[in-house]
Coordinates of C-alpha atoms and ligand atoms in Angstrom, one line a residue:
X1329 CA 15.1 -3.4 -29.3
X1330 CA 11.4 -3.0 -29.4
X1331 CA 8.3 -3.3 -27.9
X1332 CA 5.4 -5.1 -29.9
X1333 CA 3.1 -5.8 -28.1
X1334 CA 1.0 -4.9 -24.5
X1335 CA -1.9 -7.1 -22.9
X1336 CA -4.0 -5.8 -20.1
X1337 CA -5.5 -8.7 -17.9
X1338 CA -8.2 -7.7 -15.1
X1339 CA -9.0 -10.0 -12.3
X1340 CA -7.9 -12.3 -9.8
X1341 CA -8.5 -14.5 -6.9
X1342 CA -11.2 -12.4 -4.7
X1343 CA -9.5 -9.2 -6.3
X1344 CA -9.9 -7.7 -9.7
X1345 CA -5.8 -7.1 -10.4
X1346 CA -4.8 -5.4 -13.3
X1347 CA -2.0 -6.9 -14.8
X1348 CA -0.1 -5.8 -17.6
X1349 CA 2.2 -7.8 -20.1
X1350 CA 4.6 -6.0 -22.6
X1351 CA 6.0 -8.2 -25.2
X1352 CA 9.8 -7.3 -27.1
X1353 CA 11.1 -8.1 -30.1
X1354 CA 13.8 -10.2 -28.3
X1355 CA 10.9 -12.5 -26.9
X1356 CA 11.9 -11.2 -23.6
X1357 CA 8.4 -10.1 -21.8
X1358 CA 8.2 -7.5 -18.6
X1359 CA 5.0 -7.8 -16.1
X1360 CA 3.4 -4.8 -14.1
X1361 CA 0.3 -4.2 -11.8
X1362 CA -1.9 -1.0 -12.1
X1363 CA -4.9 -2.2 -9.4
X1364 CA -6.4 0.7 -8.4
X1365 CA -8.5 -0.8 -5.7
X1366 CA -12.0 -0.7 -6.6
X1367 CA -11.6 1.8 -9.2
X1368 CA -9.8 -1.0 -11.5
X1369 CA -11.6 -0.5 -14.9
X1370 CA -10.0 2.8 -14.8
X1371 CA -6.2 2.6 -14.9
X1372 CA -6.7 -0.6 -17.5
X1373 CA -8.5 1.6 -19.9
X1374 CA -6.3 4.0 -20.2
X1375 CA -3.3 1.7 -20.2
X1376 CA -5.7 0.2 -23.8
X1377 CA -7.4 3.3 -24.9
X1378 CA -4.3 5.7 -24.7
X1379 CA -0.6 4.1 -23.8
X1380 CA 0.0 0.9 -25.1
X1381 CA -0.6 2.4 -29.0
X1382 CA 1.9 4.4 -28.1
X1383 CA 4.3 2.2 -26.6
X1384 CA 4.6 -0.1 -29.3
X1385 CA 7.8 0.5 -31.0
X1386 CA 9.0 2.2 -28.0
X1387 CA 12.8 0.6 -26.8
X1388 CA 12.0 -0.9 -23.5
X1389 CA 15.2 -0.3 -22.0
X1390 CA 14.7 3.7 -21.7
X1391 CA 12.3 3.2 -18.8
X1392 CA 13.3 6.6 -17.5
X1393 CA 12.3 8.5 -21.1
X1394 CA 9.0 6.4 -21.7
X1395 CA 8.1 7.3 -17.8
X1396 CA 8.6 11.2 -18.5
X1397 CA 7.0 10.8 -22.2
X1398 CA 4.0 9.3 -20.6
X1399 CA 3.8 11.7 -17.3
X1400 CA 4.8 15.1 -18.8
X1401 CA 3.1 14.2 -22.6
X1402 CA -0.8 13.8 -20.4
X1403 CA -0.4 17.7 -19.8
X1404 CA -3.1 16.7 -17.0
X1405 CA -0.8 15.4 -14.5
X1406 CA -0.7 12.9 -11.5
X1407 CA -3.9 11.6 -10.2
X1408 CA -4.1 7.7 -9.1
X1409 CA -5.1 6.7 -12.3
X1410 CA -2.6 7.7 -14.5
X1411 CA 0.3 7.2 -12.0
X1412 CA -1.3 3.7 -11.6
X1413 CA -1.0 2.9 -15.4
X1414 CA 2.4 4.6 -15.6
X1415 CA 3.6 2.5 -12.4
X1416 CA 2.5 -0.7 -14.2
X1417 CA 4.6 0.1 -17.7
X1418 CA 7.5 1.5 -15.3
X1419 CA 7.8 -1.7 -13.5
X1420 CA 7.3 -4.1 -16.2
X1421 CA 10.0 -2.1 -17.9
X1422 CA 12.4 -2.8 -15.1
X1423 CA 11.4 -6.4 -15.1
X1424 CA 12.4 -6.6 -18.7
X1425 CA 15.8 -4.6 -18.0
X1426 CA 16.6 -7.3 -15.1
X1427 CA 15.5 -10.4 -17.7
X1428 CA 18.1 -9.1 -20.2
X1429 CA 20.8 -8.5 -17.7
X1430 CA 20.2 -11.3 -16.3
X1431 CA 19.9 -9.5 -12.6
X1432 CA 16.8 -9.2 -10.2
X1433 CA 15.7 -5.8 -10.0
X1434 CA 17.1 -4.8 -6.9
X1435 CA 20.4 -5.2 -8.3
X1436 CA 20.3 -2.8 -10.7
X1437 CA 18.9 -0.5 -8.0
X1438 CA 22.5 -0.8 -6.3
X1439 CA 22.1 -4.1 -4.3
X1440 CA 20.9 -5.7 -1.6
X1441 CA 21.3 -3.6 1.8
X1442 CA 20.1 -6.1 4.3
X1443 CA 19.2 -10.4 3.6
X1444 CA 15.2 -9.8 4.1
X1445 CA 12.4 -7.5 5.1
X1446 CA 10.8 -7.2 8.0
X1447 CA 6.6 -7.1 7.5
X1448 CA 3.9 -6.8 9.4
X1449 CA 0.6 -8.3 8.9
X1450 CA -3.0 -7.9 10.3
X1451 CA -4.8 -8.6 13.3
X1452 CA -8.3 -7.3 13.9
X1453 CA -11.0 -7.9 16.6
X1454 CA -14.9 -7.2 16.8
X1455 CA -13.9 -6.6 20.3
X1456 CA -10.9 -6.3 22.8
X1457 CA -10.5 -10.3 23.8
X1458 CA -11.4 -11.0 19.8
X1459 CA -8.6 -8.5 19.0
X1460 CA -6.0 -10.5 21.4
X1461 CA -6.8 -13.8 19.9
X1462 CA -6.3 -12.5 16.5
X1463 CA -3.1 -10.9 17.9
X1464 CA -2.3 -14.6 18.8
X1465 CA -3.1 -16.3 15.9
X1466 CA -0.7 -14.1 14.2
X1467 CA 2.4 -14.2 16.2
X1468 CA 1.8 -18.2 16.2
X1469 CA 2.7 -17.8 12.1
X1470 CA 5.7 -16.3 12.8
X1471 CA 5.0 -12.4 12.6
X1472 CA 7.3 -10.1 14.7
X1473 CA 5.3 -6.9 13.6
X1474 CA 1.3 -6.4 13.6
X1475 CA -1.1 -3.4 13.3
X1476 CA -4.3 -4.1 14.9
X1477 CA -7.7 -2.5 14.8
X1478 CA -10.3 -2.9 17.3
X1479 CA -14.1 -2.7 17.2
X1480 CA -15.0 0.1 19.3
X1481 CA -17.9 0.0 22.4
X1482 CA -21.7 1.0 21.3
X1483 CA -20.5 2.7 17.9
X1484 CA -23.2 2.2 15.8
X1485 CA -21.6 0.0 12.6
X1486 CA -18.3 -1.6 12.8
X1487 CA -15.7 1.1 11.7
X1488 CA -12.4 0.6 9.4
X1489 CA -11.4 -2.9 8.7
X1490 CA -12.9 -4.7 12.0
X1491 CA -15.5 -7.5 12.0
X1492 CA -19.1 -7.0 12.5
X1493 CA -18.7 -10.4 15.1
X1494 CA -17.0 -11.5 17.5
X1495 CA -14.7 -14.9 16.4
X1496 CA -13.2 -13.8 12.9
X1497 CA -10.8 -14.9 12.6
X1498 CA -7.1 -13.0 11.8
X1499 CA -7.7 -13.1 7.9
X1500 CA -10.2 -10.7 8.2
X1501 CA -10.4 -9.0 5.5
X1502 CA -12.7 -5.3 4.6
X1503 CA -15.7 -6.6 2.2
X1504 CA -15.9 -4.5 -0.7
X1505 CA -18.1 -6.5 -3.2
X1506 CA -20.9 -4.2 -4.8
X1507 CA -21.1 -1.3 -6.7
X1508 CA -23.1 0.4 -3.8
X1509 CA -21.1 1.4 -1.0
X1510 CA -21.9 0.0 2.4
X1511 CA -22.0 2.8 5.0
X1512 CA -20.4 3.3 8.4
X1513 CA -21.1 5.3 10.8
X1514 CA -18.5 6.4 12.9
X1515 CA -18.3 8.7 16.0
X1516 CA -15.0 10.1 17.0
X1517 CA -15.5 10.7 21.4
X1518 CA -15.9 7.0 21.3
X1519 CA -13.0 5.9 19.4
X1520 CA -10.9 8.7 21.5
X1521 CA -12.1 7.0 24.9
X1522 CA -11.5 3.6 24.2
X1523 CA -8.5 3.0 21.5
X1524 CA -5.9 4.3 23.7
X1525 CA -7.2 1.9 26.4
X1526 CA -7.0 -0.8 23.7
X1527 CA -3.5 -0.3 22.3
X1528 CA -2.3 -0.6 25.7
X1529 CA -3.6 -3.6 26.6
X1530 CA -2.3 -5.1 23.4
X1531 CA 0.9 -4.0 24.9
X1532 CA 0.6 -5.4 28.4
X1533 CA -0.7 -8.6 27.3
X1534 CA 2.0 -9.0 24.5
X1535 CA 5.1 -7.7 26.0
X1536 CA 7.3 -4.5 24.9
X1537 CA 9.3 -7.0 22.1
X1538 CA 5.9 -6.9 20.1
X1539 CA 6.2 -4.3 16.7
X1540 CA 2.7 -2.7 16.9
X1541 CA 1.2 -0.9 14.8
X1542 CA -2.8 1.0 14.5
X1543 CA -4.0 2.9 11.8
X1544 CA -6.5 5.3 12.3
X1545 CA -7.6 5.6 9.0
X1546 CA -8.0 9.4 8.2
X1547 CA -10.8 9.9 10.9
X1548 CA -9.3 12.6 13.0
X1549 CA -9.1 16.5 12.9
X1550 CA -5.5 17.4 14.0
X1551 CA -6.3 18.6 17.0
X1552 CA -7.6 14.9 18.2
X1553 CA -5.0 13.3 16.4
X1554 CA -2.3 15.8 18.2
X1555 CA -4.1 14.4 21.7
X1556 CA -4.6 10.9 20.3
X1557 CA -0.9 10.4 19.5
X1558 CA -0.3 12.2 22.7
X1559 CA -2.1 9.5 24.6
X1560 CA -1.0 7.0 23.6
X1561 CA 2.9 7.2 24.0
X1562 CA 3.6 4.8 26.5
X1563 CA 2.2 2.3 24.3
X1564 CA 5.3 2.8 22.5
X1565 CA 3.8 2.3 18.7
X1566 CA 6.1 1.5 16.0
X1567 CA 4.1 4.0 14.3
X1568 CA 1.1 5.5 14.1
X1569 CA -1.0 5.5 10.6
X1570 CA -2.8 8.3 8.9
X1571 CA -4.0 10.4 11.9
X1572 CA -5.5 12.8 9.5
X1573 CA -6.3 12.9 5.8
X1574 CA -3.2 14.4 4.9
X1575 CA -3.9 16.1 1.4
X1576 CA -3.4 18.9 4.0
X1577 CA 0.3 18.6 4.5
X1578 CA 0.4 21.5 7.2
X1579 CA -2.0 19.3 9.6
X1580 CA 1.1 17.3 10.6
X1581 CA 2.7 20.5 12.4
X1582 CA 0.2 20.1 15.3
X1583 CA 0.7 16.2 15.7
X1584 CA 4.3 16.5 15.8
X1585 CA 4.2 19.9 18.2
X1586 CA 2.5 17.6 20.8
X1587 CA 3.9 14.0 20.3
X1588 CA 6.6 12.0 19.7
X1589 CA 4.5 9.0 18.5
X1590 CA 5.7 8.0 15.0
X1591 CA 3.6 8.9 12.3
X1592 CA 3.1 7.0 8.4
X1593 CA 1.3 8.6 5.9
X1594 CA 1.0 8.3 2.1
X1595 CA -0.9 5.1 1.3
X1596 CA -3.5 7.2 -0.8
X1597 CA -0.1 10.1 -2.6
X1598 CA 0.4 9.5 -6.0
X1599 CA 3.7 11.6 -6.7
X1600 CA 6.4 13.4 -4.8
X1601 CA 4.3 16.1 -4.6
X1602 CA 1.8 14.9 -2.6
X1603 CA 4.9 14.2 0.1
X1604 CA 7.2 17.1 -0.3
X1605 CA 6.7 19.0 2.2
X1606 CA 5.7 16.7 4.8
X1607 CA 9.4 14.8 4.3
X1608 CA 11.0 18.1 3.8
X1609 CA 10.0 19.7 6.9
X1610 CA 9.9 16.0 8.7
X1611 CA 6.6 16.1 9.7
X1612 CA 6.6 12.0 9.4
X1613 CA 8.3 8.9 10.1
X1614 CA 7.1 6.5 7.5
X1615 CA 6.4 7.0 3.9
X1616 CA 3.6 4.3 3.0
X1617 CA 3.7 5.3 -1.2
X1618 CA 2.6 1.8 -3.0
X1619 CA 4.8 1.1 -6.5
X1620 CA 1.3 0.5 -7.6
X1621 CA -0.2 4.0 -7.7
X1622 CA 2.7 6.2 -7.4
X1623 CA 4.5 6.2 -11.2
X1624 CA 6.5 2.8 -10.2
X1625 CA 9.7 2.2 -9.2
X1626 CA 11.2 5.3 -11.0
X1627 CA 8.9 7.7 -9.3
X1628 CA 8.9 5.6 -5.7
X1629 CA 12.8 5.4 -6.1
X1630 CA 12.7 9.0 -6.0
X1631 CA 10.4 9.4 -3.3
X1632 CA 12.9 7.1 -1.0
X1633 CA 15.7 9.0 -1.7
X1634 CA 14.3 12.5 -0.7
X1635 CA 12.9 10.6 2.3
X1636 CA 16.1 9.1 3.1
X1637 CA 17.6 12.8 3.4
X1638 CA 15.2 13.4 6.1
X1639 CA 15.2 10.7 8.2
X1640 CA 12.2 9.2 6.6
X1641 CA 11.7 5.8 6.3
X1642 CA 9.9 3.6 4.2
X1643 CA 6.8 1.6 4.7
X1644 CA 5.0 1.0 1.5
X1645 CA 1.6 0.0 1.4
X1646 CA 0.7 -3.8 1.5
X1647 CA -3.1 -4.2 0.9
X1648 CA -4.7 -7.2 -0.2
X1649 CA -5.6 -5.4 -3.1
X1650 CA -1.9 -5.1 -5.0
X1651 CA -0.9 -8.2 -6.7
X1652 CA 2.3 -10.0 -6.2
X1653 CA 3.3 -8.2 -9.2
X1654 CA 3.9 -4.8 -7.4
X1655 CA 4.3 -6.5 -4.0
X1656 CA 8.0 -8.0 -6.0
X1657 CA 8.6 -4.7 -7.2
X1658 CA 7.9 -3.4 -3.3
X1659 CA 10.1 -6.2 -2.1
X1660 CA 12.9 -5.2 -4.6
X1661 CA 13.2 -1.4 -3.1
X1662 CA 12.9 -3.1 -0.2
X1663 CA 16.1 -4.7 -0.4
X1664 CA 17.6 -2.2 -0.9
X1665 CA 16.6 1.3 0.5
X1666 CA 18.9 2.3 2.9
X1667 CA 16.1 4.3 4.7
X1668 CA 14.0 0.6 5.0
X1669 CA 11.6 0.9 7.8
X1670 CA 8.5 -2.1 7.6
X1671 CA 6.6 -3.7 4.9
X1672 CA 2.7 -4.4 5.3
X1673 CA 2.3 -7.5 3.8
X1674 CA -0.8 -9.6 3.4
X1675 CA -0.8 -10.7 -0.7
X1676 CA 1.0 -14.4 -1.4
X1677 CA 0.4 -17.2 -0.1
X1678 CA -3.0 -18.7 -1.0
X1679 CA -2.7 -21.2 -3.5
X1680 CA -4.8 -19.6 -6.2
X1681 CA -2.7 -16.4 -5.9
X1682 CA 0.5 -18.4 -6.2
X1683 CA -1.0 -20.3 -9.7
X1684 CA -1.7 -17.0 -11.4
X1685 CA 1.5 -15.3 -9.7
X1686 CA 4.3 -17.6 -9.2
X1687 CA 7.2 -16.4 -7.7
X1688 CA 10.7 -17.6 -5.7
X1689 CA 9.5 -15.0 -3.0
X1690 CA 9.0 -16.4 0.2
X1691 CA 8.1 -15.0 3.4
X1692 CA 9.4 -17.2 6.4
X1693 CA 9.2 -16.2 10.8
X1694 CA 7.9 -12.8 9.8
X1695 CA 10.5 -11.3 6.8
X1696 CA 10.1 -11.1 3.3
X1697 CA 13.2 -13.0 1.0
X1698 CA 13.4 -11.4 -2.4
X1699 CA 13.8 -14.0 -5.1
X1700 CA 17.1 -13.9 -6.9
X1701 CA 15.7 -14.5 -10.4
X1702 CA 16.6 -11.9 -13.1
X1703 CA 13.8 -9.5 -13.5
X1704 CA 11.0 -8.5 -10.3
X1705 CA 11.0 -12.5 -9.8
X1706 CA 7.0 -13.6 -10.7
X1707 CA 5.3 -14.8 -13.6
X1708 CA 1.8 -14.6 -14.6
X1709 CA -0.3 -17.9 -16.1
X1710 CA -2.3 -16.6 -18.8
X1711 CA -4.0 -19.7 -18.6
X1712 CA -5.1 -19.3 -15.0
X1713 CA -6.2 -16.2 -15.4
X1714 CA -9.2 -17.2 -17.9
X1715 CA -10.9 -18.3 -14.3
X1716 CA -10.9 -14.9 -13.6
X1717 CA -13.5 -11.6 -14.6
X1718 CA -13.8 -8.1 -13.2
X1719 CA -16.6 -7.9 -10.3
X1720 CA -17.5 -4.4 -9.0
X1721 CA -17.0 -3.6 -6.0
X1722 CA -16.7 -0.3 -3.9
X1723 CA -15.1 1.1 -0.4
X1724 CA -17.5 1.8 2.4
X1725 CA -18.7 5.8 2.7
X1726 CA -18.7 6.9 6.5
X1727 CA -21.0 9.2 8.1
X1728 CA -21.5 10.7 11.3
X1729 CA -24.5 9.7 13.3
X1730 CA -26.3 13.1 12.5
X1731 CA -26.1 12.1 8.6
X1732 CA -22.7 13.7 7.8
X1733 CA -20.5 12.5 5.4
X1734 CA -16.8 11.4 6.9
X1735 CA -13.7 9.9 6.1
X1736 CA -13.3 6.2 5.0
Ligands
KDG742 O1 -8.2 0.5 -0.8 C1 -8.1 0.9 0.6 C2 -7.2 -0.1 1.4 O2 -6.1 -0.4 0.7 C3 -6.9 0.6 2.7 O3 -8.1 0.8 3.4 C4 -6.0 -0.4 3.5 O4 -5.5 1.4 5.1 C5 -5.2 0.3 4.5 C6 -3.9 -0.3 4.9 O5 -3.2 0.3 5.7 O6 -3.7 -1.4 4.5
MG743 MG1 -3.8 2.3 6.0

């Protein structure tokens, strides 16, 4: 068996996904997604420029020696790009190995462990009573689980992911259109003063059954995060998001020294061994790795298993920005990790997403159903996706008020 051809498609409803077809020799085809969000032209050119010439002729069913050809032949290794372009091959791969066993993916992974996944979706407020309303509007659809965000008192811009005003409503979603970066200015004493305040009254107004969630979005030293997660215990938090930007995997020590607030990290890793030592050592609770930009299922796979030995559990990225493509292959590992924590979850459901997408996933009262269709279980109309092209766009740069660059 052999692989003939490879198509890279870029765009999308609102998002530029990057899509990627391989064609066999049998006539049986395998989809992937390398979106790498707002950095998209990237991981597509070098899917064109340097893999698919030499994936053609390649046998499609030894996923596991294409995945090593491609990430120990770059000699320069890792990186979001290139794991995002070998993710997309890796899991279009596995749908092709499902099609022509005729199983969905999570099958061959060793079977379902539970009936669905539980997800958690967004709620976001300009301010406090906007936040609540959002909160509302989300539990009304059914959600069990939701992280929210929260406009903070007199800082200067809006900060990560809330409106500018008041009466958004819970779709909000982070504008990144433009090349040119908007910029945010964010200042730390304020966000440490009032989001504690916040959480809890989330939690009072809601009731203990509520999953919540709050991600703070790399914007703390460890010392504030260590006092932040302190705080902010009684809320009871189903876990706490990126306190710190973690490329420093030591900075956990001091969170965990001084709070037993869960912490999920790893939205931004791209390998194992950007979470090693963090899941070694058990400095976390979640691993949020998407399929997307970590090497696929074959390298996420791994990644659940070491986390699995630690007590680790998953909770894989969800962002608006990863197509149903690696959502399925998400929802697949899903089923059936043992170590299955939560699953953020915000892609299907608009009807122009489900014509260029469609798929027998459903997600019904707040879980996510994997569709039993051989294969990761979604299509792709080539058709519909002539409505689509690639349009620029960028995440915000933060500064301080005195001018100096932060963390987005
Ligand atoms: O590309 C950046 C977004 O994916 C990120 O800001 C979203 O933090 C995020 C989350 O938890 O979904
Ligand atoms: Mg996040």
């Amino acid at each position: 068996m052999k692989i003939t051809d490879a198509k890279v498609f870029v765009g999308g409803p609102g998002k530029n996904y990057v899509t990627l077809k391989i064609m066999t020799d049998q006539g049986v085809y395998g989809l992937g997604d390398a979106t790498l969000n707002n950095r998209e032209t990237l991981p597509a050119a070098y899917l064109q420029d340097y893999l698919i010439p030499n994936l053609i002729g390649m046998d499609p069913r030894r996923s596991e020696d294409i995945w090593q050809f491609f990430y120990r032949g770059a000699y320069f290794r890792r990186g979001p790009i290139a794991m995002a372009a070998f993710g997309a091959i890796d899991m279009a791969l596995w749908d092709i190995k499902g099609k022509l066993a005729g199983m969905p993916v999570y099958d061959l992974l060793g079977g379902k462990s539970r009936d669905s996944a539980l997800v958690y979706a967004h709620a976001t407020g300009a301010d406090l009573e906007d936040l609540c309303d959002s909160v509302a509007k989300v539990l009304e659809r059914g959600y069990k689980a939701v992280r929210v965000q929260c406009g903070i008192p007199d800082m200067p811009t809006a900060s990560y992911a809330v409106p500018e005003a008041s009466g958004t409503d819970g779709d909000f979603i982070t504008d990144f259109s433009g090349i040119r970066p908007k910029i945010e200015i964010w200042d730390t004493d304020r966000y440490m003063r009032f989001m504690p305040q916040a959480l809890a009254t989330v939690r009072d107004r809601f009731g203990p059954d509520l999953t919540l969630l709050h991600d703070v979005h790399h914007r703390l030293t460890p010392r504030e995060a260590a006092a932040f997660a302190k705080e902010v215990e009684p809320v009871g938090l189903y876990w706490l998001e990126d306190p710190t930007p973690a490329e420093d995997q030591d900075a956990l020590r001091l969170v965990r020294q001084h709070s037993t607030t869960p912490i999920a990290i790893g939205e931004v890793f791209n390998s194992i061994w950007d979470c090693n030592r963090l899941i070694e050592q058990e400095l976390i609770d979640f691993i949020r790795v998407a399929v997307a930009y970590a090497g696929g299922i074959t390298h996420v796979r791994r990644i659940v298993d070491l986390a699995g030995l630690h007590n680790v559990r998953t909770g894989f990225h969800g962002a608006p920005s990863h197509s149903p493509i690696s959502m399925a292959a998400q929802a697949h590992l899903n089923a059936w990790a043992p170590n299955f924590g939560i699953q953020e979850y915000l892609v299907l459901g608009t009807p122009a997403c489900d014509a260029l997408f469609p798929s027998g996933h459903r997600m019904t009262e707040g879980q996510f159903y994997v569709s039993d269709a051989p294969g990761l279980g979604v299509d792709f109309d080539e058709a519909e996706a002539k409505r689509y092209r690639y349009q620029p766009s960028s995440h915000p740069v933060v500064r301080l008020e005195d001018g100096t660059i932060w963390n987005y």
